[in-house]
Coordinates of C-alpha atoms in Angstrom, one line a residue:
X1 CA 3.9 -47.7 -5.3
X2 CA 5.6 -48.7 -1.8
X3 CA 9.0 -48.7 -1.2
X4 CA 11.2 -49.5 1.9
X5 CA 13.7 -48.0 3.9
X6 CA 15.6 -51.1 5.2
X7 CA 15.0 -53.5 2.1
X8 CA 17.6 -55.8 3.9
X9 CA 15.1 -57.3 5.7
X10 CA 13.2 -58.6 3.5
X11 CA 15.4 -61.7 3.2
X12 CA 13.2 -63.0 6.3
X13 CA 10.3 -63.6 3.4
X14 CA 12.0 -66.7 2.4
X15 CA 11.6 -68.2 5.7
X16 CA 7.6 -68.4 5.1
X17 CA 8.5 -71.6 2.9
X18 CA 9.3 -73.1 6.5
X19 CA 5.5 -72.0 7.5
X20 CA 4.2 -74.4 4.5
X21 CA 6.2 -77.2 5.3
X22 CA 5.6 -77.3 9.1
X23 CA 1.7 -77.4 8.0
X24 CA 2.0 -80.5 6.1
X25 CA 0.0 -83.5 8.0
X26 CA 2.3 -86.4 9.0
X27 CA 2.5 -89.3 6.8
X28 CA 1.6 -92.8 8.2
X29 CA 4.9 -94.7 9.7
X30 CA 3.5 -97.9 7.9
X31 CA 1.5 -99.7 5.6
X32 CA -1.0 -101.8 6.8
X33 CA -2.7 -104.3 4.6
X34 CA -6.2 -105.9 6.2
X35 CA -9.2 -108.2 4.1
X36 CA -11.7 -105.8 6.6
X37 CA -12.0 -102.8 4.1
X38 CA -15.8 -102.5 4.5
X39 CA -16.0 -103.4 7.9
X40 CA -13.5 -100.1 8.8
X41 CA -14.7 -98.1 7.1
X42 CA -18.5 -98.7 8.2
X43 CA -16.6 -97.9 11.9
X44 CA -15.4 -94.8 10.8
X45 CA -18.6 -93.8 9.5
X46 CA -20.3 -94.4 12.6
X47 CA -17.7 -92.5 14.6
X48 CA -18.2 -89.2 12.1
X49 CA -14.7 -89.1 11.5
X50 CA -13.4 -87.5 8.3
X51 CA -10.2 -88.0 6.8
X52 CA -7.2 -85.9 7.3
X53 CA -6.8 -82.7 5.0
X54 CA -4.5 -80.3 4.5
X55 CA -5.7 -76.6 6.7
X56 CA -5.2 -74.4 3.9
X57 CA -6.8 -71.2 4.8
X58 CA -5.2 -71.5 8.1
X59 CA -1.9 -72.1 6.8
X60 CA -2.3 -68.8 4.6
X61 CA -3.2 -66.5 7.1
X62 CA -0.3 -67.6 9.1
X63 CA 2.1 -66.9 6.5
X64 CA 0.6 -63.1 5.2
X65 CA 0.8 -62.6 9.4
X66 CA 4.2 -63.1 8.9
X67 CA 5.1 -61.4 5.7
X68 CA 3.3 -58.8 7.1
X69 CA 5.6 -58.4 10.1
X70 CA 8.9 -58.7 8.1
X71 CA 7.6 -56.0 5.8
X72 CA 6.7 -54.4 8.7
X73 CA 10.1 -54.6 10.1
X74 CA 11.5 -53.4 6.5
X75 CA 9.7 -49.9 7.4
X76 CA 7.2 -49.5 4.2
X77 CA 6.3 -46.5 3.0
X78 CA 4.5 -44.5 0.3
X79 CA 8.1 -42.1 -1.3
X80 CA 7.7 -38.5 -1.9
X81 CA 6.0 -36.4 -4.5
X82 CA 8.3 -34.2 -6.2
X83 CA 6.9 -30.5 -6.4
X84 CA 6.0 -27.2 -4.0
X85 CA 4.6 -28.1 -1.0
X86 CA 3.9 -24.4 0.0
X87 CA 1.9 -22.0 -1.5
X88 CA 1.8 -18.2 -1.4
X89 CA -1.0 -16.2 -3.1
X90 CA -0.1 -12.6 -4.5
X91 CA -3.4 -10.5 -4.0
X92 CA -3.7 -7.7 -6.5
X93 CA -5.7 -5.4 -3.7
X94 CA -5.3 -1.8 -6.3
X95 CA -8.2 0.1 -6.4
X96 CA -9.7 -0.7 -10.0
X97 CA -10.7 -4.2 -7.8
X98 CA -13.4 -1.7 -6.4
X99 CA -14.9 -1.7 -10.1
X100 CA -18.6 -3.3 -10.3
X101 CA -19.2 -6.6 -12.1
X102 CA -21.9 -8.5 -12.6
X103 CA -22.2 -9.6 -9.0
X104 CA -20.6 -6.8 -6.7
X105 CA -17.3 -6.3 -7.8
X106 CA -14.5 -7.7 -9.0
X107 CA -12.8 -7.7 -5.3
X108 CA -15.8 -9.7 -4.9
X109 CA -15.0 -12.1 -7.7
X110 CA -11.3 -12.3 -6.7
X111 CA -12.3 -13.4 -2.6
X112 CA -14.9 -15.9 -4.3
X113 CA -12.2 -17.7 -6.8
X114 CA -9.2 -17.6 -3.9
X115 CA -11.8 -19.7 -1.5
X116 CA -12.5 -22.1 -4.1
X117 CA -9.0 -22.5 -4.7
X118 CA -8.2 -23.5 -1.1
X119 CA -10.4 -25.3 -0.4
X120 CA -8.9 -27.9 -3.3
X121 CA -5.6 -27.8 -2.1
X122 CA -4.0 -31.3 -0.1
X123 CA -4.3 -30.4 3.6
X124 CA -0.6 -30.3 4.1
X125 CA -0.6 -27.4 1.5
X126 CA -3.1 -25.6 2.7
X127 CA -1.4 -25.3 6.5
X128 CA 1.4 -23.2 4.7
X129 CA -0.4 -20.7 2.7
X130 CA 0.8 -16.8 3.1
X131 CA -1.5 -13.9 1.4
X132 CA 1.1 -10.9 0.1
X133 CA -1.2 -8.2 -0.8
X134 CA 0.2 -5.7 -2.8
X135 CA -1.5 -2.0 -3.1
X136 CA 1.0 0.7 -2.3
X137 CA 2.9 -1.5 0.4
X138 CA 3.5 -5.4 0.4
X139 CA 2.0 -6.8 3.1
X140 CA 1.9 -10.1 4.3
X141 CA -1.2 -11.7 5.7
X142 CA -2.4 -15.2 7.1
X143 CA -6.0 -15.8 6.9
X144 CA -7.9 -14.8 4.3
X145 CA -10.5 -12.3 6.1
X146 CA -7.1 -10.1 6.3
X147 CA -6.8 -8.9 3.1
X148 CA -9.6 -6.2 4.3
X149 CA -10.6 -4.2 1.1
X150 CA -8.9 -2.7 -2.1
X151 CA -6.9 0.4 -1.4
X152 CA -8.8 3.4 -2.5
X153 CA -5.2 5.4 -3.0
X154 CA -3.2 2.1 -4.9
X155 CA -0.9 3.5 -7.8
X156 CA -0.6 -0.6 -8.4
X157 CA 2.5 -2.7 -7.8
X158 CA 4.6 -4.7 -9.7
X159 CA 3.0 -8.0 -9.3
X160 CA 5.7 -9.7 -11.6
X161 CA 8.8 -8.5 -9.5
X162 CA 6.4 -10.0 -6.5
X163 CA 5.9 -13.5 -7.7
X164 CA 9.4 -13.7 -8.5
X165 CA 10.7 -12.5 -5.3
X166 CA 8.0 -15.2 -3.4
X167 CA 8.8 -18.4 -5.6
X168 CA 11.3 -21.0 -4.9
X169 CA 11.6 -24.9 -5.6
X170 CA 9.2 -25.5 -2.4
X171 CA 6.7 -22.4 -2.6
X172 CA 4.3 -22.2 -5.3
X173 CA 3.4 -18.5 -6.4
X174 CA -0.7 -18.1 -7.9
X175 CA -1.4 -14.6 -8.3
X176 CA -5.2 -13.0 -8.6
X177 CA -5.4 -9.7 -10.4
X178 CA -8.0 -7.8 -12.5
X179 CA -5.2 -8.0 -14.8
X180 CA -4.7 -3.7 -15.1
X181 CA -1.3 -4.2 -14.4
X182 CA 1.3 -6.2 -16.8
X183 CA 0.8 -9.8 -15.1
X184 CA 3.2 -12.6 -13.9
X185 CA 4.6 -15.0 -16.8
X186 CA 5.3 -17.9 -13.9
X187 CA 3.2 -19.5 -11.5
X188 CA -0.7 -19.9 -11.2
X189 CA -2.6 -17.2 -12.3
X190 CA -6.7 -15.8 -11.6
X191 CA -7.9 -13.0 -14.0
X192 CA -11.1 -11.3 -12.1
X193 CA -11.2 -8.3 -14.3
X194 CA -14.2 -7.5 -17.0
X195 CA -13.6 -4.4 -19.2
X196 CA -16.0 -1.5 -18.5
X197 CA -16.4 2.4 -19.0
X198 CA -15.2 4.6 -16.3
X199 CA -14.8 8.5 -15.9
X200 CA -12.7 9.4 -13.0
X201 CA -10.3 12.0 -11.0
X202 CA -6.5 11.2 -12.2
X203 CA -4.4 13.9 -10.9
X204 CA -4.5 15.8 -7.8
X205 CA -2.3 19.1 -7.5
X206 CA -2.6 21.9 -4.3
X207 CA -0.8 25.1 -4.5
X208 CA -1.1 26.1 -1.2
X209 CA -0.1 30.0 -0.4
X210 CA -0.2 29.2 3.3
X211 CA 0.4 31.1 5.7
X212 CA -1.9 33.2 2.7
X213 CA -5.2 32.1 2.4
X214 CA -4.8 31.7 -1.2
X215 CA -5.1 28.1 -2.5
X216 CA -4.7 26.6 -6.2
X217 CA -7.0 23.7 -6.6
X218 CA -6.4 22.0 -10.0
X219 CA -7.7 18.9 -10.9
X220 CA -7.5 16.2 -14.3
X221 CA -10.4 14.3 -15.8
X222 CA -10.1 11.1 -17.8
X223 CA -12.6 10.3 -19.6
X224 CA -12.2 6.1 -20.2
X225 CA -15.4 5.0 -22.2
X226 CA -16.1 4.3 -25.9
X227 CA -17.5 7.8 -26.8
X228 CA -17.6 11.2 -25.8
X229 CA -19.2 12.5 -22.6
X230 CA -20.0 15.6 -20.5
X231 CA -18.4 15.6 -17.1
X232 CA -19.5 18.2 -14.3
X233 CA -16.6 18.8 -11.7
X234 CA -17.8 20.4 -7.9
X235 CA -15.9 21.8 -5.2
X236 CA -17.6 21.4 -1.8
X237 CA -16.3 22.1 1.6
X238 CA -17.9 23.2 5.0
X239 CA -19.4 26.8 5.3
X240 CA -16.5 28.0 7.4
X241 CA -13.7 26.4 5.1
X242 CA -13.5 28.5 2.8
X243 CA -15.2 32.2 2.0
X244 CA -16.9 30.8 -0.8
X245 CA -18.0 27.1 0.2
X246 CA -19.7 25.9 -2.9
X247 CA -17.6 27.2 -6.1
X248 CA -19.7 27.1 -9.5
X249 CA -19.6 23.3 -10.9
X250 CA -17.8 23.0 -14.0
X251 CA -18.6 21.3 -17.3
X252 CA -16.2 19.9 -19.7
X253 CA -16.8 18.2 -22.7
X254 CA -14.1 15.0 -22.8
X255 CA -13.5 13.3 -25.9
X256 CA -13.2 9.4 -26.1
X257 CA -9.8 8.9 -24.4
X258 CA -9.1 12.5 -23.2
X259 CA -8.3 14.1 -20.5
X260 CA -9.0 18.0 -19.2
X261 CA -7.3 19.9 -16.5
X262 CA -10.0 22.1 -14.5
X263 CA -8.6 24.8 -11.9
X264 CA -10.1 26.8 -9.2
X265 CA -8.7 29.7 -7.0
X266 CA -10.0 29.0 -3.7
X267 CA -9.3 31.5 -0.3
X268 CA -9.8 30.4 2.7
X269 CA -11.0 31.2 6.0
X270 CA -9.9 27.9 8.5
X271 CA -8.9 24.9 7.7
X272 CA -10.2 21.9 6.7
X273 CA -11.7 19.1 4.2
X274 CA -12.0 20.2 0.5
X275 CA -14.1 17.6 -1.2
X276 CA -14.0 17.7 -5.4
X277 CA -16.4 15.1 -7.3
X278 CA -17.8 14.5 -10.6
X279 CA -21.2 13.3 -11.4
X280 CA -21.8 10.4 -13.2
X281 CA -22.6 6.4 -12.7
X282 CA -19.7 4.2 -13.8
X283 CA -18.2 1.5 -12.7
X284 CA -15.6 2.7 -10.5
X285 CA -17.0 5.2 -7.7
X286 CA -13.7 5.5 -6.2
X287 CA -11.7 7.8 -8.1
X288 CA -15.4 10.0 -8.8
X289 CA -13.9 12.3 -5.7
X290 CA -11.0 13.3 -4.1
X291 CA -10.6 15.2 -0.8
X292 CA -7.5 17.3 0.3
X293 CA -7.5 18.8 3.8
X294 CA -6.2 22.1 4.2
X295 CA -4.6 23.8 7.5
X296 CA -5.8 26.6 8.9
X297 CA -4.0 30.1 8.1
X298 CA -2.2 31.5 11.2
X299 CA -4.7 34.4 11.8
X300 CA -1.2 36.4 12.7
X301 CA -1.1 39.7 14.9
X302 CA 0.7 42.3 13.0
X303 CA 3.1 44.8 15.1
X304 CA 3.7 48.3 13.9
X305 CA 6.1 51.3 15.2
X306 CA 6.7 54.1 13.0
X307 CA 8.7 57.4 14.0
X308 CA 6.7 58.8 11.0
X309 CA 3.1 60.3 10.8
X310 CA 2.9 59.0 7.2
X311 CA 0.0 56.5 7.2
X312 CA 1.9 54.1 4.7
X313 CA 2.6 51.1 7.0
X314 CA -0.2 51.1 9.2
X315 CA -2.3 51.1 6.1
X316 CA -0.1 48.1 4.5
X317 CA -0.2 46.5 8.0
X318 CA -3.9 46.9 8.0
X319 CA -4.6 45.2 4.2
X320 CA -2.2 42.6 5.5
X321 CA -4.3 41.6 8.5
X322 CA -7.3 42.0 6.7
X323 CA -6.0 39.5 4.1
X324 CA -4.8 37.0 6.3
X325 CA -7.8 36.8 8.8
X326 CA -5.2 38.3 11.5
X327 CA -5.0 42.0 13.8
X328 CA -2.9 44.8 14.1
X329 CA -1.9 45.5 17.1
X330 CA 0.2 48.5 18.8
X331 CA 4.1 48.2 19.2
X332 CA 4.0 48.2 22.6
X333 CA 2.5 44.5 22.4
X334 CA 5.4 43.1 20.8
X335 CA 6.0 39.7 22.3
X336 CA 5.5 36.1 21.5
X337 CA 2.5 36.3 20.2
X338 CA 3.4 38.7 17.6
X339 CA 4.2 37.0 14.4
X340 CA 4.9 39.5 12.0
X341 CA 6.2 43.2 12.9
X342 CA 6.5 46.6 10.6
X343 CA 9.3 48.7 11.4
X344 CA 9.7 52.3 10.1
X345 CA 12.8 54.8 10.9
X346 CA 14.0 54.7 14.9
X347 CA 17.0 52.7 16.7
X348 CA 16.9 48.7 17.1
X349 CA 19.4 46.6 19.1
X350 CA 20.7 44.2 16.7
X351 CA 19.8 41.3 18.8
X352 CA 16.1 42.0 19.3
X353 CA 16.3 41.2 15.6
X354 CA 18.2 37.8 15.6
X355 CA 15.1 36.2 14.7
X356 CA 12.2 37.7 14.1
X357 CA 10.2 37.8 11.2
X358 CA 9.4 41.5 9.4
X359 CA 9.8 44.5 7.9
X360 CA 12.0 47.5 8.5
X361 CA 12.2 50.5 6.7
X362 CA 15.1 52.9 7.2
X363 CA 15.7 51.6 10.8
X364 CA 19.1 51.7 12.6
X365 CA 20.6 48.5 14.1
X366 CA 23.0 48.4 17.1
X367 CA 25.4 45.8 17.7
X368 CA 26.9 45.4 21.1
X369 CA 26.1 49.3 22.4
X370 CA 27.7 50.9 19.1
X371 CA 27.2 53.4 16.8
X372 CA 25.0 52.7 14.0
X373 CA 27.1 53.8 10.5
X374 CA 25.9 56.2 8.6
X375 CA 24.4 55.5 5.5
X376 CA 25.9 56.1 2.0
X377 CA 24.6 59.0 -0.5
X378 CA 22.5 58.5 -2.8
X379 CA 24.0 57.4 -6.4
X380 CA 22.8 58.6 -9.5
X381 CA 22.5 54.9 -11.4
X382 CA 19.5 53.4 -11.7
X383 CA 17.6 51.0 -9.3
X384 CA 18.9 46.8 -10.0
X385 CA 17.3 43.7 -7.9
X386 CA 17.9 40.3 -7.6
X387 CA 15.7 38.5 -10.3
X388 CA 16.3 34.9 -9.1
X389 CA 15.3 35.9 -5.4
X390 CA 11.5 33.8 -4.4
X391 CA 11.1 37.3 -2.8
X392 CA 11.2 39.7 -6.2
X393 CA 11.3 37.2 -8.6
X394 CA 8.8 38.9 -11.5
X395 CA 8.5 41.9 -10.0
X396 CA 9.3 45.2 -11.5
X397 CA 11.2 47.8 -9.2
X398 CA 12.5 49.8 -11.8
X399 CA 10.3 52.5 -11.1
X400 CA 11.7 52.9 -7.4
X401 CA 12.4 56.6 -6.2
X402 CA 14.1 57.2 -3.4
X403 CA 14.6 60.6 -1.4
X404 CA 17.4 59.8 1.2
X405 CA 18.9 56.4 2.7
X406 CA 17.7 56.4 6.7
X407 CA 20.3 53.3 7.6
X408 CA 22.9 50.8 6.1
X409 CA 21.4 47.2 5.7
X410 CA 23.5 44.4 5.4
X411 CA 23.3 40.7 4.5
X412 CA 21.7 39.6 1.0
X413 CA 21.0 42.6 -1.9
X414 CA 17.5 42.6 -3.0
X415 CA 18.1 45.5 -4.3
X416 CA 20.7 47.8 -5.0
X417 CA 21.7 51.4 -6.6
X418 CA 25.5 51.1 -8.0
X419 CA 27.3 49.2 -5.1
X420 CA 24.8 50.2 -2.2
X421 CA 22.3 48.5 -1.5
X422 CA 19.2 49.2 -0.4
X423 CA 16.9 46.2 0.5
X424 CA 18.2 42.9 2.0
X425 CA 17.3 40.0 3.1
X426 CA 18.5 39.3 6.9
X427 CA 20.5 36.2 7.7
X428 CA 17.8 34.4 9.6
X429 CA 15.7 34.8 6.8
X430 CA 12.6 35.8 8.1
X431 CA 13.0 39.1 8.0
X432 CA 14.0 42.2 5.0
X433 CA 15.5 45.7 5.8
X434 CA 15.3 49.0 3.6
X435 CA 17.9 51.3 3.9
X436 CA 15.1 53.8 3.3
X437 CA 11.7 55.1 5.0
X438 CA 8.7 54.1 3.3
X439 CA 7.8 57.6 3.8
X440 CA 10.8 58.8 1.8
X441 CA 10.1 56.6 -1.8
X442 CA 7.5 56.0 -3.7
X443 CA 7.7 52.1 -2.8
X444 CA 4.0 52.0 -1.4
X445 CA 2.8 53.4 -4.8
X446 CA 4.1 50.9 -7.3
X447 CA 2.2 47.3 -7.8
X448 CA 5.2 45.5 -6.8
X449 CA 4.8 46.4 -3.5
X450 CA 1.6 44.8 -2.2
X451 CA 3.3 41.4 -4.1
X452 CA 6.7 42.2 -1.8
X453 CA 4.8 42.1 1.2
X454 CA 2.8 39.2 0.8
X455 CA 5.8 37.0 0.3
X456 CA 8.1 38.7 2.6
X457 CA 5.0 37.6 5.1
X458 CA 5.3 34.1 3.6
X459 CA 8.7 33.7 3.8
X460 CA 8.8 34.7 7.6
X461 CA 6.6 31.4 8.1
X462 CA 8.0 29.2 5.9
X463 CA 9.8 27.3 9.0
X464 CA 6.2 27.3 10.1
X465 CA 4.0 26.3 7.3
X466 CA 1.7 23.3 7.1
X467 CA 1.6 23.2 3.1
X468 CA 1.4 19.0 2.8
X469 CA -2.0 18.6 2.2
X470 CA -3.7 14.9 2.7
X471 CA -5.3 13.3 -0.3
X472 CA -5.9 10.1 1.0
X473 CA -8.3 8.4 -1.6
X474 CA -6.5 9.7 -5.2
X475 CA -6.6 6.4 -7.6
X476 CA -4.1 6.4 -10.5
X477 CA -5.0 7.0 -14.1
X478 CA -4.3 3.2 -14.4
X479 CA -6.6 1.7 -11.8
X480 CA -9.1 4.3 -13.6
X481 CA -8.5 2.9 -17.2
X482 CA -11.0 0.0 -16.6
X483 CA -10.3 -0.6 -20.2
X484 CA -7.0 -2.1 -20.6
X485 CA -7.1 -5.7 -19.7
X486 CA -4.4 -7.9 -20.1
X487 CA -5.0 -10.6 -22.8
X488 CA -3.3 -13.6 -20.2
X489 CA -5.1 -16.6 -19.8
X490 CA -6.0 -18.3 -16.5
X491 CA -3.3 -20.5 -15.4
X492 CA -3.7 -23.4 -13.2
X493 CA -1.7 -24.2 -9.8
X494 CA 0.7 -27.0 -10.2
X495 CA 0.8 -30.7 -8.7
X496 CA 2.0 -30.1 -5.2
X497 CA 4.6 -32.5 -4.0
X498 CA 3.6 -34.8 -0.9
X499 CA 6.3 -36.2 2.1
X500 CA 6.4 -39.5 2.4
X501 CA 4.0 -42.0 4.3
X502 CA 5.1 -44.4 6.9
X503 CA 3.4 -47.7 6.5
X504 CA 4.8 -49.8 9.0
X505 CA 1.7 -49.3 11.6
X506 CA -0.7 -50.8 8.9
X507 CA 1.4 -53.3 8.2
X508 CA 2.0 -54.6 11.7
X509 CA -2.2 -54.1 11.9
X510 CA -2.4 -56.5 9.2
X511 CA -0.4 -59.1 10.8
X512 CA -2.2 -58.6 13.8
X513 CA -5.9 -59.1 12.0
X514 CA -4.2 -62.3 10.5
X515 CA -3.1 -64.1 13.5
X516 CA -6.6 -63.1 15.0
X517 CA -8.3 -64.7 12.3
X518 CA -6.4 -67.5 12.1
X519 CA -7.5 -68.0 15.9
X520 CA -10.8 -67.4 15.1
X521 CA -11.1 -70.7 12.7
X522 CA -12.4 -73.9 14.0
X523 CA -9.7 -76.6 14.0
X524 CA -10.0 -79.4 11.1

């Protein structure tokens, strides 16, 4: 179908009837009547003349030359398709694409369809195609060797919300997907995916004690197959990661659709990777290990001053250090590179205190050159604490006996006799004063104790501590499920609209080629 842009001009066709009349031969002005038929005619005969005839051909390539040029001049063109003339292809790039089909895999399967798709679009389509590919971040991409490889850490997108966002009147939307996810109801649409058994890593959790060396690995196995399987978990890190480097594997024994939770209690000794991976050949390797990096424990130097011959602190300072990979080291070294100090009984200016992190027990504090107070007696009621505090939360202090207070202590009760109290924790935070000498109470005795000093430690780092662990290949327990595929049939793309075609040049070519064969005749 052609249609033109300035149809007013084609009025000039009616002029090609001018064309047929100018081509008519001339009639004879006048009748001549002679009794010498034969004899003229044997003349003409022997001059080869033929009779006049009417130049037909060349009459009708004169007048499509010039229909040619008025259509020509009436600017002829093929119209416009209605429809999208862009097209942008939503790449499900999740990690269950990783999982193994017949052929490689179905990421395999999804590259393979998307080039054979192209490659029958018009070529005015195909300049305007943009590649979103959607793992944990939308991304949008030009060429097709960008899309790279699925993300081993996806927790899948929401490819519906996707299309809809990217289609309009002009873009077309055609999504490819292993169809895990719940899939786009508009637009073209590719399932890759095949259903398959699968028994992977689904949860990932790290209790981390740092600056302790104490970690809490804990893990969860699905188990995504039609029956009921073993499953051996490992732990495996470098020999100077942690003090045990190879924990005993576990077995657990996962029903058809279960999952089990499988924890370890790990200390270590520097940091670094922690690998966790089950044995078994499925069809996704991905989520079959996990690896969290830990960072290293401080390895802190532990100050101690005591006015007391009581061994107490040095031997708490000493389990401490032993603990925590760190030294003790004399009082006399207190500086910067001290990170945790032990105070028992003398004098300390206030300010030396401001922040830093420790213990004191029964020391005096001066603030701007005066007096310390004197503490209060002794009260007869029994010993309270702060049970919502992270420091003595669960611990049980009720057993405390104290001889005599050594020093008033001020900021937040931790714990208390009556109205006095007698631990607290300092405003900075990083630090907790007894009123008391360790020497003078049976703290040291009670199991509390040991508990109070490990988090008291903690605390004093927490502005320090490197807890966020990097899992950077944990796949979802729905990229795992290679079970669930969504029933959706394959949709086709849609006719793509076209812009219009000019025509006039071909037009004017075909007058041309006319009028040069019409030259090209031999006159009659």
């Amino acid at each position: 179908m052609i249609e033109f842009a300035q149809p007013e001009r084609l009025w000039g066709l009616g002029l090609g009837i001018l064309i047929l009349l100018l081509a008519l031969p001339p009639r004879p002005q006048r009748e001549v009547l002679t009794a010498h038929l034969p004899q003229w005619l044997r003349a003409l005969r022997r001059h080869k003349r033929s009779p006049l005839r009417y130049p037909w051909l060349r009459t009708l390539l004169l007048l499509l030359a010039f229909c040619a040029a008025v259509m020509a001049g009436s600017r002829p063109r093929v119209p416009a398709r209605p429809g999208p003339t862009q097209l942008r292809v939503v790449v499900d790039a999740s990690a269950s694409l990783h999982a193994r089909q017949v052929q490689g895999s179905a990421w395999d399967d999804l590259r393979r369809a998307l080039r054979q798709g192209l490659d029958r679009l018009p070529p005015h389509v195909r300049a305007r195609v943009e590649f979103v590919r959607c793992d944990r971040l939308v991304q949008f991409l030009r060429e097709v060797d960008d899309l790279g490889a699925p993300s081993p850490c996806a927790l899948g997108m929401d490819l519906a919300r996707v299309a809809r966002a990217a289609q309009t009147d002009d873009v077309a939307v055609w999504t490819l997907t292993d169809g895990r996810a719940a899939v786009p109801t508009l637009g073209a649409l590719t399932l890759v995916g095949r259903v398959a058994d699968n028994v992977g890593i689904t949860a990932l959790r790290v209790d981390d004690r740092w600056p302790l060396p104490d970690v809490e690995l804990e893990i969860e196995v699905g188990n995504f197959t039609s029956s009921a399987r073993p499953v051996t978990v490992r732990v495996a890190a470098a020999a100077t990661v942690l003090e045990e480097p190879s924990p005993p594997p576990v077995t657990c024994q996962l029903a058809q659709g279960a999952r089990e939770v499988v924890r370890w209690s790990l200390r270590r000794r520097t940091g670094g990777d922690v690998r966790v991976q089950i044995d078994g050949d499925d069809a996704l390797a991905l989520d079959d290990a996990v690896r969290c990096t830990l960072p290293p424990p401080p390895a802190p130097r532990i100050a101690v001053q005591s006015d007391s011959d009581a061994p107490f602190l040095r031997t708490a300072a000493e389990v401490l250090a032993a603990e925590t990979g760190g030294e003790v080291v004399a009082a006399t070294e207190r500086d910067a590179r001290v990170s945790f100090v032990l105070v028992e009984g003398g004098v300390q200016r206030a300010a030396d205190w401001a922040d830093l992190p420790g213990l004191t027990f029964g020391t005096r504090f001066v603030v701007d050159g005066a007096a310390p107070p004197d503490p209060a007696p002794l009260l007869g009621t029994a010993i309270e604490w702060d049970r919502t505090d992270a420091l003595t939360r669960g611990l049980d202090f009720s057993e405390v006996r104290v001889a005599r207070l050594a020093a008033v202590v001020t900021g937040a009760a931790l714990l208390q006799q009556g109205d006095v109290p007698l631990a607290a924790r300092a405003p900075n935070g990083r630090a907790v004063h007894f009123a008391f000498r360790l020497s003078d109470s049976n703290l040291w005795l009670l199991p509390a104790f040991p508990q109070l000093l490990r988090r008291c430690y903690a605390a004093a780092h927490a502005d320090t501590a490197k807890v966020g662990f990097a899992a950077d290949n944990l796949v979802d327990a729905g990229e795992s499920d290679l079970r669930a595929v969504d029933p959706a049939s394959d949709r086709p793309l849609p006719p793509f609209g076209a812009p219009a075609i000019d025509l006039t040049a071909w037009f004017a070519l075909a007058a041309l080629l006319a009028l040069l064969a019409r030259v090209a005749l031999p006159q009659a």
